[in-house]
């Protein structure tokens, strides 16, 4: 079950010609795919493209009606390899994943796909996770387009432009027999806008048709000598065909007047450039401007003629190209040099070499460019602005704490790391290799565990060098269930078995690909009508040849978790020690259970709700519990007591009763402040009787003692 | 603050730019959708963006909306909106939490001539604030003050509390505050219709919306929760004999120097609650003795701190105290209130205990306990039976009675090992403080304050003790220095900064180094 349900929104995918479609960018992309008669779609989740996978998953009924095959691919490599269906058959196919991590994983398949070329249009939609809020390293997809010689679309970030890019993407792909990448940036994926819909089209040839009538063409298979020919064909046939298509359909756009300075930009930068011009008084709210703009909705290949023509009449051009290296600027520089051009080429330097091109970066970069090269266009106050010194907020900096992402309330992964911390208290520090996924939050306070993260499913692989008979200590590595199935089973587990790695591997199993939004995977425990779930990770691990396997089916048992880890670190047994730690992702569990509980309550059924609490007078305000938890619900509060210096622990209303704090207090021998309160709704008669009876006895005992002592009002409040 | 350019040339001044800074899980997405829909219903141009992803797993995240009324002359023309907020270019900033308001200011989204800042004044503490052994909370007052200076308008109140009272999430009260602020040119009914159209939970959302609207629009302030009257604190109930004795004790408090009285009374209450009147009288004896030796020109600062820390030292945390606190009727009432127990529900309560032999031995008569403690092998063997987690059901008669009986042991406390140990330790500390006070008044006060370091149970308690010892262990090195008091304060603060004592190690090294230097230069 995905984090967000698009069940309602996907109905918009049925809109017909002329109707207005209003919604999010990703939904618009899906609609565009259907309008293009796509025959099959697949991909791998990951921000910002997760929701596209969720949309497709929720739209399976509509896809089925149109004869479109949907594949929740095992990895980005799988998704890209799937596009092989378009090699020999004129079927349009689309794959989607996040970039650049997904593109890295996919690049083997991408290279082979690009070498042989495609018959049916093949579109790879990459969601760029770059800049603010990004969870990955910062790199450019552009490099992949260049190295594999696939075309890269980077449309202006509005719904009509994105939809048009999907349509042209397929046609461009078919016209040039080359896969096409469509790049959408993170905020663009979630931009809310509108476009005019067209009718959905059934694919002229479905995958079923192709299966019934197999075809092959040795010339399209990547093996010498065909592959040598592909290399030449890319340049002699496919590239010219692509450029021809781009020019004929004017995929790149030119706006603005006929001034002596111009701006060349990636399509995705368009809104940012316009906003800067608007603020400089050179564009109106609708983007009308006198400044000549050349918008590269196709950033690879570059169309030399168009660019030279645009530059021919200019004294200076500014290239707005986000990220590094500056591929476009370098290519343009080479073109201009070879053409003996005299235009001044400005780009990096005026704009920062690295980092996101945010509003203020654009404003200052474009502002400086225009002040230097076209001062006469600017209003006097803009030409020489009187910028006051920015205010100093030193004291405020101290008052605003860092807020990195962390484990959710009741997260079942928290106790795993609490246990690891406890083990380290006993056995000392260890080398810990982390992996991609929610569990990577272990590197943040309060746990601060984990030294490296090398890639999805590569946690144990990245600890593989730490395998020495001379060491008295073993490495610990983590891998999530998502990463495990993505490629961890072979790259990490299989590798450890084969190389007789003596380390400890913890597989964090939360029943979902949780960090990407709770998609089902092979080991998910939910019944999925279209996918095969419930394949135990332990079976896979044993099948791979691991002898020492332990399964913990309730991670909240901190004591057991700690003891198992300790055993794994100290056992005489050789070879990898694998602990599969399973408990359902609390976010998904709440989403699943809440409606059920609500219904049970209204039906008058017996429902127990658990919440934890802290006795504030028992708590001494040391916060040792926080250092082993970090639960958002476990917080601190100040008591109105002059005798107390430090705030005490408190559990807020959002507690889901996972039990971690009680378990940690027990396992770490912290303090007796924690209590668990189970509220029984609609109790049975026997329960009610017992409750009333014990309450009466308890009240009598309490009264007996309180009659003989002083009771202060404060205690009775 | 204007970053970059003057307003004059800007062609976007008709666009309303609104940024929402939230902590993941606060419903920022819902709020963004409401605002977007609101503008759509008014037939405005509108665009919203968000960053979905791991940033929303309790991290800080920003939603952004731009909107513009349609030009009647060219209703089809599409404006070009920005996808993310730019410093110095935001009209309305909504912060779903106070520190996030501070972050918005730091990032330049809030400017004095432009921005209306609407913020909930509650705090969602970051992990870094919670894990400090002392008080690591960030300074909310600074944020409030700077927010006032940095913004054109600053609307702030506890929108989280309003939402909670209405049984909904903060997005509803934030929308209410936005509507009430009048910053968006839409009628109140338009906001409410948007919420209603959302369907699920609309009733609760509307209630929170209405209350926040009222607060933000400056309509009559509702009365806050009744202030506790000052006198109520001292009220005591109990048998007449005890009340009479209590009255006699409070009369002695009234005779203490006036700056000390309030603290002394709080201390007295804590001590009598812990054991009995004789114990409370011991507390006052000591305090009177200290006050007599104290200096009026220092406003009895030493006695004031003694009133606080002596009470804390006398009321040590033992199993008896925990059992006693957990079996009181007031506690049962607090738990019931905490879980909002209804009449038709029943309640099970489970206490999480993990006693070890060290604690149990403290419960034994002093000589027996000390005898066992002196034999580590026996301790280890016995610990095997003791050292395990105990879940005690205090809603049941057996579990409750067990704790009740243990709580009743308090009257034997004086004869128990723990009491002897605590008393000796306390007396050593007080003597030390008094001695230092005679040499250097401020140093004496600081020595008293170091009692703050001793807290927690089990290992945490032991760690607190060791920090206490290490800080006071620096006293000889500081002997004769005029800044000794200041150094003890710094050492104590370092000890409270982190659990592992890293900061304390650093501070101790500094003291050692200048102590060394001092010796060399003297030699």
Short mmCIF file of N, CA, C and O in Angstrom, two decimals, chain A residues 3 132 187 192 271 275 278 280-281 283 285-286 363 391 395 399 401 403 405-406 514 615 618 620-623 627 631 634-636 643 645-646 653 662 666 671-672 675-676 678 680-681 683 694 701-702 705-707 709 711-713 715, chain B residues 1 9 11 48-49 57-58 62 66 80-81 83 97 100 103 107 124-125 130-134 232 235 237 239 269 308-309 312 324 326 328-331 334 340 345-346 348 350 352 354 391 395 404 408 410 452 455-457 460 499:
data_model
loop_
_atom_site.label_atom_id
_atom_site.label_comp_id
_atom_site.label_asym_id
_atom_site.label_seq_id
_atom_site.Cartn_x
_atom_site.Cartn_y
_atom_site.Cartn_z
N UNK A 3 2.09 5.15 0.25
CA UNK A 3 1.86 6.20 1.23
C UNK A 3 0.71 7.11 0.81
O UNK A 3 -0.07 7.57 1.61
N UNK A 132 17.56 21.56 -2.99
CA UNK A 132 16.97 21.53 -1.66
C UNK A 132 16.08 20.31 -1.43
O UNK A 132 15.23 20.00 -2.26
N UNK A 187 10.47 19.91 -7.98
CA UNK A 187 9.29 20.74 -7.76
C UNK A 187 8.36 20.70 -8.97
O UNK A 187 7.16 20.92 -8.85
N UNK A 192 1.45 22.08 -9.38
CA UNK A 192 0.02 21.92 -9.60
C UNK A 192 -0.41 22.88 -10.72
O UNK A 192 -0.20 24.07 -10.61
N UNK A 271 11.27 29.19 -15.76
CA UNK A 271 10.50 29.97 -14.80
C UNK A 271 11.39 30.80 -13.88
O UNK A 271 11.06 31.93 -13.54
N UNK A 275 11.32 34.78 -13.67
CA UNK A 275 11.09 35.46 -12.39
C UNK A 275 12.16 36.51 -12.14
O UNK A 275 11.87 37.63 -11.70
N UNK A 278 11.34 39.37 -14.33
CA UNK A 278 10.17 40.07 -13.78
C UNK A 278 10.61 41.00 -12.66
O UNK A 278 10.20 42.17 -12.60
N UNK A 280 13.45 42.26 -12.24
CA UNK A 280 14.32 43.33 -12.75
C UNK A 280 13.53 44.33 -13.59
O UNK A 280 14.08 45.28 -14.13
N UNK A 281 12.21 44.07 -13.73
CA UNK A 281 11.38 44.98 -14.50
C UNK A 281 11.49 44.76 -15.99
O UNK A 281 11.14 45.63 -16.79
N UNK A 283 10.29 41.82 -17.59
CA UNK A 283 9.29 40.87 -18.09
C UNK A 283 8.00 41.13 -17.32
O UNK A 283 8.05 41.54 -16.16
N UNK A 285 4.07 39.76 -15.91
CA UNK A 285 3.71 38.54 -15.17
C UNK A 285 3.50 37.35 -16.10
O UNK A 285 3.61 36.20 -15.68
N UNK A 286 3.16 37.62 -17.37
CA UNK A 286 2.92 36.51 -18.30
C UNK A 286 4.21 36.06 -19.00
O UNK A 286 4.17 35.22 -19.90
N UNK A 363 18.48 35.85 -9.65
CA UNK A 363 18.31 37.30 -9.64
C UNK A 363 19.66 37.99 -9.65
O UNK A 363 19.90 38.91 -10.44
N UNK A 391 20.71 42.02 7.41
CA UNK A 391 20.70 42.09 8.87
C UNK A 391 21.44 40.90 9.48
O UNK A 391 21.59 39.86 8.84
N UNK A 395 22.07 35.75 16.97
CA UNK A 395 21.38 35.14 18.10
C UNK A 395 20.26 34.21 17.63
O UNK A 395 19.94 33.22 18.26
N UNK A 399 19.10 30.00 18.01
CA UNK A 399 17.76 29.63 18.50
C UNK A 399 17.01 28.72 17.53
O UNK A 399 15.91 28.29 17.82
N UNK A 401 17.19 25.26 15.79
CA UNK A 401 17.94 24.01 15.73
C UNK A 401 17.90 23.41 14.33
O UNK A 401 16.98 23.65 13.56
N UNK A 403 17.13 20.59 11.73
CA UNK A 403 16.05 19.61 11.78
C UNK A 403 16.18 18.65 10.60
O UNK A 403 15.47 18.75 9.61
N UNK A 405 15.81 15.04 8.65
CA UNK A 405 14.75 14.03 8.76
C UNK A 405 15.16 12.94 9.74
O UNK A 405 16.34 12.72 9.96
N UNK A 406 14.17 12.28 10.30
CA UNK A 406 14.46 11.23 11.27
C UNK A 406 13.37 10.18 11.24
O UNK A 406 12.44 10.26 10.43
N UNK A 514 9.74 1.44 2.14
CA UNK A 514 9.08 2.46 2.96
C UNK A 514 9.56 3.88 2.66
O UNK A 514 8.75 4.81 2.58
N UNK A 615 5.84 9.31 34.23
CA UNK A 615 5.51 9.91 35.53
C UNK A 615 6.49 11.04 35.77
O UNK A 615 7.67 10.82 36.03
N UNK A 618 8.63 11.06 38.81
CA UNK A 618 9.66 10.01 38.89
C UNK A 618 10.83 10.37 37.98
O UNK A 618 11.99 10.09 38.28
N UNK A 620 13.81 12.22 36.35
CA UNK A 620 14.76 13.15 36.95
C UNK A 620 15.32 14.15 35.93
O UNK A 620 16.17 14.95 36.27
N UNK A 621 14.87 14.05 34.68
CA UNK A 621 15.30 15.03 33.69
C UNK A 621 16.69 14.81 33.16
O UNK A 621 17.38 15.75 32.78
N UNK A 622 17.10 13.55 33.09
CA UNK A 622 18.43 13.26 32.56
C UNK A 622 18.40 13.07 31.04
O UNK A 622 19.38 13.27 30.35
N UNK A 623 17.25 12.65 30.53
CA UNK A 623 17.01 12.49 29.09
C UNK A 623 17.80 11.34 28.48
O UNK A 623 18.01 11.30 27.28
N UNK A 627 18.17 9.77 24.30
CA UNK A 627 19.41 9.45 23.58
C UNK A 627 19.36 8.06 22.98
O UNK A 627 20.21 7.69 22.19
N UNK A 631 12.27 9.58 19.30
CA UNK A 631 10.88 9.55 18.83
C UNK A 631 10.29 10.96 18.93
O UNK A 631 10.41 11.61 19.95
N UNK A 634 8.14 11.44 21.94
CA UNK A 634 8.80 11.49 23.26
C UNK A 634 9.57 12.79 23.33
O UNK A 634 10.56 12.98 22.66
N UNK A 635 9.06 13.71 24.13
CA UNK A 635 9.64 15.04 24.12
C UNK A 635 9.88 15.49 25.56
O UNK A 635 9.83 14.66 26.48
N UNK A 636 10.18 16.76 25.75
CA UNK A 636 10.44 17.23 27.11
C UNK A 636 9.53 18.40 27.43
O UNK A 636 9.09 19.12 26.55
N UNK A 643 12.07 23.73 42.32
CA UNK A 643 13.16 22.85 42.72
C UNK A 643 13.80 22.15 41.54
O UNK A 643 14.84 21.52 41.67
N UNK A 645 15.60 22.03 37.86
CA UNK A 645 16.38 22.81 36.90
C UNK A 645 16.07 22.39 35.47
O UNK A 645 15.97 23.22 34.58
N UNK A 646 15.99 21.09 35.27
CA UNK A 646 15.93 20.58 33.91
C UNK A 646 14.54 20.06 33.56
O UNK A 646 13.83 19.55 34.42
N UNK A 653 0.46 13.65 22.55
CA UNK A 653 -0.78 13.00 22.11
C UNK A 653 -0.59 12.12 20.87
O UNK A 653 -1.45 11.31 20.55
N UNK A 662 9.34 2.11 26.61
CA UNK A 662 9.30 1.20 27.75
C UNK A 662 10.36 0.12 27.61
O UNK A 662 11.07 -0.20 28.56
N UNK A 666 13.72 -0.52 29.91
CA UNK A 666 14.00 -1.82 30.52
C UNK A 666 15.36 -2.35 30.09
O UNK A 666 16.23 -2.61 30.92
N UNK A 671 15.20 4.00 33.78
CA UNK A 671 14.48 4.51 34.93
C UNK A 671 13.05 4.02 34.89
O UNK A 671 12.57 3.59 33.85
N UNK A 672 12.38 4.04 36.03
CA UNK A 672 11.03 3.48 36.08
C UNK A 672 9.94 4.51 35.79
O UNK A 672 8.81 4.32 36.23
N UNK A 675 5.27 4.29 31.80
CA UNK A 675 4.17 3.36 31.99
C UNK A 675 3.40 3.23 30.70
O UNK A 675 3.44 4.11 29.84
N UNK A 676 2.76 2.09 30.58
CA UNK A 676 1.94 1.83 29.39
C UNK A 676 0.49 1.87 29.81
O UNK A 676 0.11 1.28 30.82
N UNK A 678 -3.23 1.04 28.50
CA UNK A 678 -4.09 0.45 27.47
C UNK A 678 -5.54 0.80 27.79
O UNK A 678 -6.07 0.38 28.81
N UNK A 680 -9.26 0.27 27.06
CA UNK A 680 -10.11 -0.71 26.41
C UNK A 680 -11.46 -0.08 26.10
O UNK A 680 -12.19 0.34 27.01
N UNK A 681 -11.76 0.02 24.83
CA UNK A 681 -13.07 0.51 24.42
C UNK A 681 -14.03 -0.67 24.32
O UNK A 681 -13.63 -1.75 23.88
N UNK A 683 -15.32 -2.67 26.60
CA UNK A 683 -14.80 -3.86 27.28
C UNK A 683 -15.90 -4.90 27.48
O UNK A 683 -17.09 -4.56 27.47
N UNK A 694 -11.12 -4.10 41.07
CA UNK A 694 -9.76 -3.73 41.45
C UNK A 694 -9.66 -2.23 41.71
O UNK A 694 -8.92 -1.80 42.59
N UNK A 701 -7.05 1.22 49.32
CA UNK A 701 -5.65 1.25 49.76
C UNK A 701 -5.09 2.67 49.71
O UNK A 701 -4.39 3.11 50.63
N UNK A 702 -5.41 3.35 48.63
CA UNK A 702 -4.91 4.72 48.47
C UNK A 702 -5.44 5.61 49.59
O UNK A 702 -4.71 6.36 50.22
N UNK A 705 -3.81 5.08 52.97
CA UNK A 705 -2.51 5.71 53.16
C UNK A 705 -2.63 7.23 53.18
O UNK A 705 -1.98 7.90 53.98
N UNK A 706 -3.46 7.75 52.33
CA UNK A 706 -3.52 9.21 52.21
C UNK A 706 -4.21 9.87 53.41
O UNK A 706 -4.04 11.06 53.64
N UNK A 707 -4.97 9.07 54.17
CA UNK A 707 -5.57 9.60 55.39
C UNK A 707 -4.51 9.85 56.45
O UNK A 707 -4.72 10.60 57.38
N UNK A 709 -1.29 10.82 55.94
CA UNK A 709 -0.16 11.65 55.56
C UNK A 709 -0.69 12.99 55.07
O UNK A 709 -1.87 13.15 54.83
N UNK A 711 -1.32 15.55 52.23
CA UNK A 711 -1.43 15.56 50.79
C UNK A 711 -1.49 17.02 50.35
O UNK A 711 -2.33 17.77 50.84
N UNK A 712 -0.57 17.37 49.49
CA UNK A 712 -0.53 18.78 49.07
C UNK A 712 -1.37 18.99 47.83
O UNK A 712 -1.49 18.11 46.97
N UNK A 713 -1.92 20.19 47.79
CA UNK A 713 -2.83 20.52 46.69
C UNK A 713 -2.16 20.24 45.35
O UNK A 713 -2.77 19.71 44.44
N UNK A 715 -0.14 18.03 44.51
CA UNK A 715 -0.18 16.62 44.14
C UNK A 715 -1.58 16.16 43.77
O UNK A 715 -1.76 15.12 43.18
N UNK B 1 14.42 44.42 5.17
CA UNK B 1 15.53 43.81 4.43
C UNK B 1 15.15 43.64 2.96
O UNK B 1 14.14 43.02 2.64
N UNK B 9 10.73 48.38 -9.98
CA UNK B 9 10.73 47.77 -11.29
C UNK B 9 9.98 46.45 -11.33
O UNK B 9 9.50 46.02 -12.38
N UNK B 11 7.70 43.50 -11.66
CA UNK B 11 6.38 43.39 -12.29
C UNK B 11 5.50 42.34 -11.61
O UNK B 11 4.40 42.08 -12.03
N UNK B 48 1.08 25.64 -7.13
CA UNK B 48 1.70 25.25 -5.86
C UNK B 48 2.75 24.18 -6.13
O UNK B 48 2.63 23.41 -7.07
N UNK B 49 3.76 24.18 -5.30
CA UNK B 49 4.80 23.14 -5.43
C UNK B 49 5.18 22.64 -4.04
O UNK B 49 4.98 23.32 -3.04
N UNK B 57 9.98 13.14 6.38
CA UNK B 57 10.03 12.26 7.54
C UNK B 57 10.57 13.07 8.70
O UNK B 57 11.74 12.99 9.03
N UNK B 58 9.72 13.90 9.28
CA UNK B 58 10.02 14.72 10.45
C UNK B 58 11.12 15.77 10.23
O UNK B 58 11.53 16.42 11.16
N UNK B 62 9.44 22.81 2.82
CA UNK B 62 8.80 24.06 2.39
C UNK B 62 7.81 23.79 1.26
O UNK B 62 8.13 23.13 0.28
N UNK B 66 1.91 30.38 -5.48
CA UNK B 66 1.78 31.72 -6.06
C UNK B 66 0.40 31.83 -6.66
O UNK B 66 -0.11 30.86 -7.24
N UNK B 80 3.69 33.33 -15.64
CA UNK B 80 4.84 32.46 -15.34
C UNK B 80 5.15 32.62 -13.85
O UNK B 80 5.52 33.69 -13.39
N UNK B 81 4.95 31.53 -13.14
CA UNK B 81 5.18 31.54 -11.69
C UNK B 81 6.51 30.88 -11.37
O UNK B 81 6.97 30.00 -12.09
N UNK B 83 8.89 28.42 -8.97
CA UNK B 83 8.61 27.13 -8.34
C UNK B 83 9.03 27.05 -6.88
O UNK B 83 8.65 26.12 -6.18
N UNK B 97 5.40 25.93 13.17
CA UNK B 97 6.14 25.65 14.41
C UNK B 97 7.05 26.85 14.63
O UNK B 97 7.50 27.46 13.66
N UNK B 100 10.59 26.99 13.07
CA UNK B 100 10.51 27.09 11.61
C UNK B 100 10.29 28.54 11.19
O UNK B 100 10.72 28.96 10.12
N UNK B 103 13.61 29.84 11.12
CA UNK B 103 14.33 29.38 9.93
C UNK B 103 13.91 30.21 8.71
O UNK B 103 14.74 30.57 7.88
N UNK B 107 16.42 32.36 6.38
CA UNK B 107 16.55 32.12 4.95
C UNK B 107 16.12 33.33 4.13
O UNK B 107 16.10 33.29 2.90
N UNK B 124 7.94 22.17 18.36
CA UNK B 124 8.17 20.75 18.15
C UNK B 124 9.67 20.61 18.28
O UNK B 124 10.41 21.09 17.44
N UNK B 125 10.10 20.01 19.38
CA UNK B 125 11.53 20.03 19.68
C UNK B 125 12.29 19.13 18.72
O UNK B 125 11.85 18.04 18.39
N UNK B 130 16.57 17.63 22.60
CA UNK B 130 16.04 16.72 23.62
C UNK B 130 17.10 15.84 24.26
O UNK B 130 16.92 15.37 25.36
N UNK B 131 18.20 15.62 23.53
CA UNK B 131 19.14 14.61 24.03
C UNK B 131 20.16 15.18 25.01
O UNK B 131 20.96 14.44 25.57
N UNK B 132 20.12 16.49 25.23
CA UNK B 132 21.07 17.10 26.16
C UNK B 132 20.69 16.69 27.59
O UNK B 132 19.53 16.74 27.95
N UNK B 133 21.68 16.27 28.38
CA UNK B 133 21.35 15.86 29.75
C UNK B 133 20.79 17.01 30.59
O UNK B 133 20.04 16.78 31.53
N UNK B 134 21.15 18.23 30.26
CA UNK B 134 20.60 19.39 30.97
C UNK B 134 19.39 19.91 30.22
O UNK B 134 18.52 19.17 29.82
N UNK B 232 -2.99 28.46 46.35
CA UNK B 232 -3.40 27.07 46.26
C UNK B 232 -2.24 26.10 46.46
O UNK B 232 -2.41 25.00 46.96
N UNK B 235 -1.67 24.65 50.00
CA UNK B 235 -2.75 23.95 50.68
C UNK B 235 -2.38 22.51 50.97
O UNK B 235 -1.94 21.77 50.11
N UNK B 237 -3.71 18.88 53.02
CA UNK B 237 -4.82 18.21 53.68
C UNK B 237 -4.26 17.01 54.41
O UNK B 237 -3.23 16.45 54.03
N UNK B 239 -4.53 14.50 58.42
CA UNK B 239 -5.02 14.43 59.80
C UNK B 239 -4.61 15.67 60.61
O UNK B 239 -3.57 16.28 60.34
N UNK B 269 8.02 21.00 51.56
CA UNK B 269 6.92 20.16 51.09
C UNK B 269 7.47 18.86 50.49
O UNK B 269 6.97 17.78 50.75
N UNK B 308 17.09 24.79 47.86
CA UNK B 308 16.71 24.00 46.69
C UNK B 308 17.45 22.65 46.68
O UNK B 308 16.83 21.59 46.65
N UNK B 309 18.76 22.71 46.74
CA UNK B 309 19.53 21.48 46.50
C UNK B 309 19.58 20.58 47.72
O UNK B 309 19.73 19.36 47.58
N UNK B 312 16.50 18.57 47.33
CA UNK B 312 16.69 17.56 46.28
C UNK B 312 17.61 16.44 46.75
O UNK B 312 17.40 15.28 46.41
N UNK B 324 5.91 4.59 45.92
CA UNK B 324 4.99 5.51 46.60
C UNK B 324 4.32 6.44 45.59
O UNK B 324 3.10 6.58 45.58
N UNK B 326 3.90 6.07 42.44
CA UNK B 326 3.07 5.39 41.45
C UNK B 326 1.79 4.83 42.04
O UNK B 326 0.94 4.34 41.28
N UNK B 328 -0.21 6.58 44.21
CA UNK B 328 -1.04 7.65 44.78
C UNK B 328 -2.29 7.87 43.93
O UNK B 328 -2.28 7.64 42.72
N UNK B 329 -3.32 8.36 44.57
CA UNK B 329 -4.57 8.59 43.84
C UNK B 329 -4.40 9.71 42.82
O UNK B 329 -4.98 9.68 41.74
N UNK B 330 -3.57 10.69 43.16
CA UNK B 330 -3.37 11.81 42.23
C UNK B 330 -2.73 11.32 40.93
O UNK B 330 -3.05 11.79 39.85
N UNK B 331 -1.83 10.35 41.09
CA UNK B 331 -1.17 9.80 39.90
C UNK B 331 -2.18 9.06 39.04
O UNK B 331 -2.20 9.20 37.82
N UNK B 334 -4.07 11.44 37.14
CA UNK B 334 -3.31 12.05 36.05
C UNK B 334 -3.27 11.13 34.82
O UNK B 334 -3.44 11.58 33.70
N UNK B 340 -7.54 10.43 28.46
CA UNK B 340 -8.94 10.86 28.27
C UNK B 340 -9.89 9.68 28.52
O UNK B 340 -10.72 9.35 27.67
N UNK B 345 -15.07 3.09 29.33
CA UNK B 345 -13.82 2.40 28.98
C UNK B 345 -13.16 1.86 30.23
O UNK B 345 -13.40 2.36 31.33
N UNK B 346 -12.32 0.85 30.07
CA UNK B 346 -11.50 0.41 31.19
C UNK B 346 -10.05 0.66 30.83
O UNK B 346 -9.71 0.87 29.67
N UNK B 348 -5.88 -0.41 31.51
CA UNK B 348 -4.83 -1.26 32.05
C UNK B 348 -3.55 -0.43 32.10
O UNK B 348 -3.22 0.24 31.13
N UNK B 350 0.60 -0.60 32.88
CA UNK B 350 1.76 -1.46 33.10
C UNK B 350 2.96 -0.57 33.39
O UNK B 350 3.25 0.35 32.64
N UNK B 352 7.03 -0.12 33.83
CA UNK B 352 8.27 -0.74 33.36
C UNK B 352 9.37 -0.54 34.40
O UNK B 352 9.88 0.56 34.56
N UNK B 354 13.10 -2.06 36.10
CA UNK B 354 14.24 -2.96 35.93
C UNK B 354 15.19 -2.74 37.10
O UNK B 354 16.22 -2.09 36.97
N UNK B 391 7.55 -6.10 34.50
CA UNK B 391 6.37 -5.34 34.07
C UNK B 391 5.31 -5.53 35.14
O UNK B 391 4.86 -6.65 35.34
N UNK B 395 -2.99 -1.81 37.44
CA UNK B 395 -4.46 -1.73 37.45
C UNK B 395 -5.03 -2.96 38.17
O UNK B 395 -6.20 -3.00 38.50
N UNK B 404 2.34 -0.89 46.59
CA UNK B 404 1.80 -0.17 47.74
C UNK B 404 2.58 -0.55 48.99
O UNK B 404 2.93 0.30 49.82
N UNK B 408 5.09 1.71 51.29
CA UNK B 408 4.89 1.83 52.74
C UNK B 408 6.17 1.64 53.55
O UNK B 408 6.23 1.98 54.73
N UNK B 410 8.56 3.30 53.50
CA UNK B 410 9.27 4.58 53.69
C UNK B 410 9.50 4.89 55.17
O UNK B 410 10.47 5.54 55.52
N UNK B 452 22.99 19.53 40.99
CA UNK B 452 22.14 19.34 39.81
C UNK B 452 22.62 18.17 38.94
O UNK B 452 21.88 17.58 38.19
N UNK B 455 21.48 12.89 39.08
CA UNK B 455 20.09 12.54 38.79
C UNK B 455 20.06 11.23 38.04
O UNK B 455 21.09 10.70 37.65
N UNK B 456 18.86 10.74 37.82
CA UNK B 456 18.72 9.48 37.10
C UNK B 456 18.77 8.30 38.03
O UNK B 456 18.92 8.43 39.25
N UNK B 457 18.66 7.13 37.41
CA UNK B 457 18.68 5.87 38.15
C UNK B 457 19.79 5.01 37.59
O UNK B 457 20.32 5.28 36.51
N UNK B 460 22.83 5.71 34.86
CA UNK B 460 22.73 7.15 34.65
C UNK B 460 23.05 7.87 35.95
O UNK B 460 23.73 8.90 35.96
N UNK B 499 26.10 13.56 27.19
CA UNK B 499 26.01 12.43 28.11
C UNK B 499 27.36 11.77 28.34
O UNK B 499 27.65 11.29 29.42
#
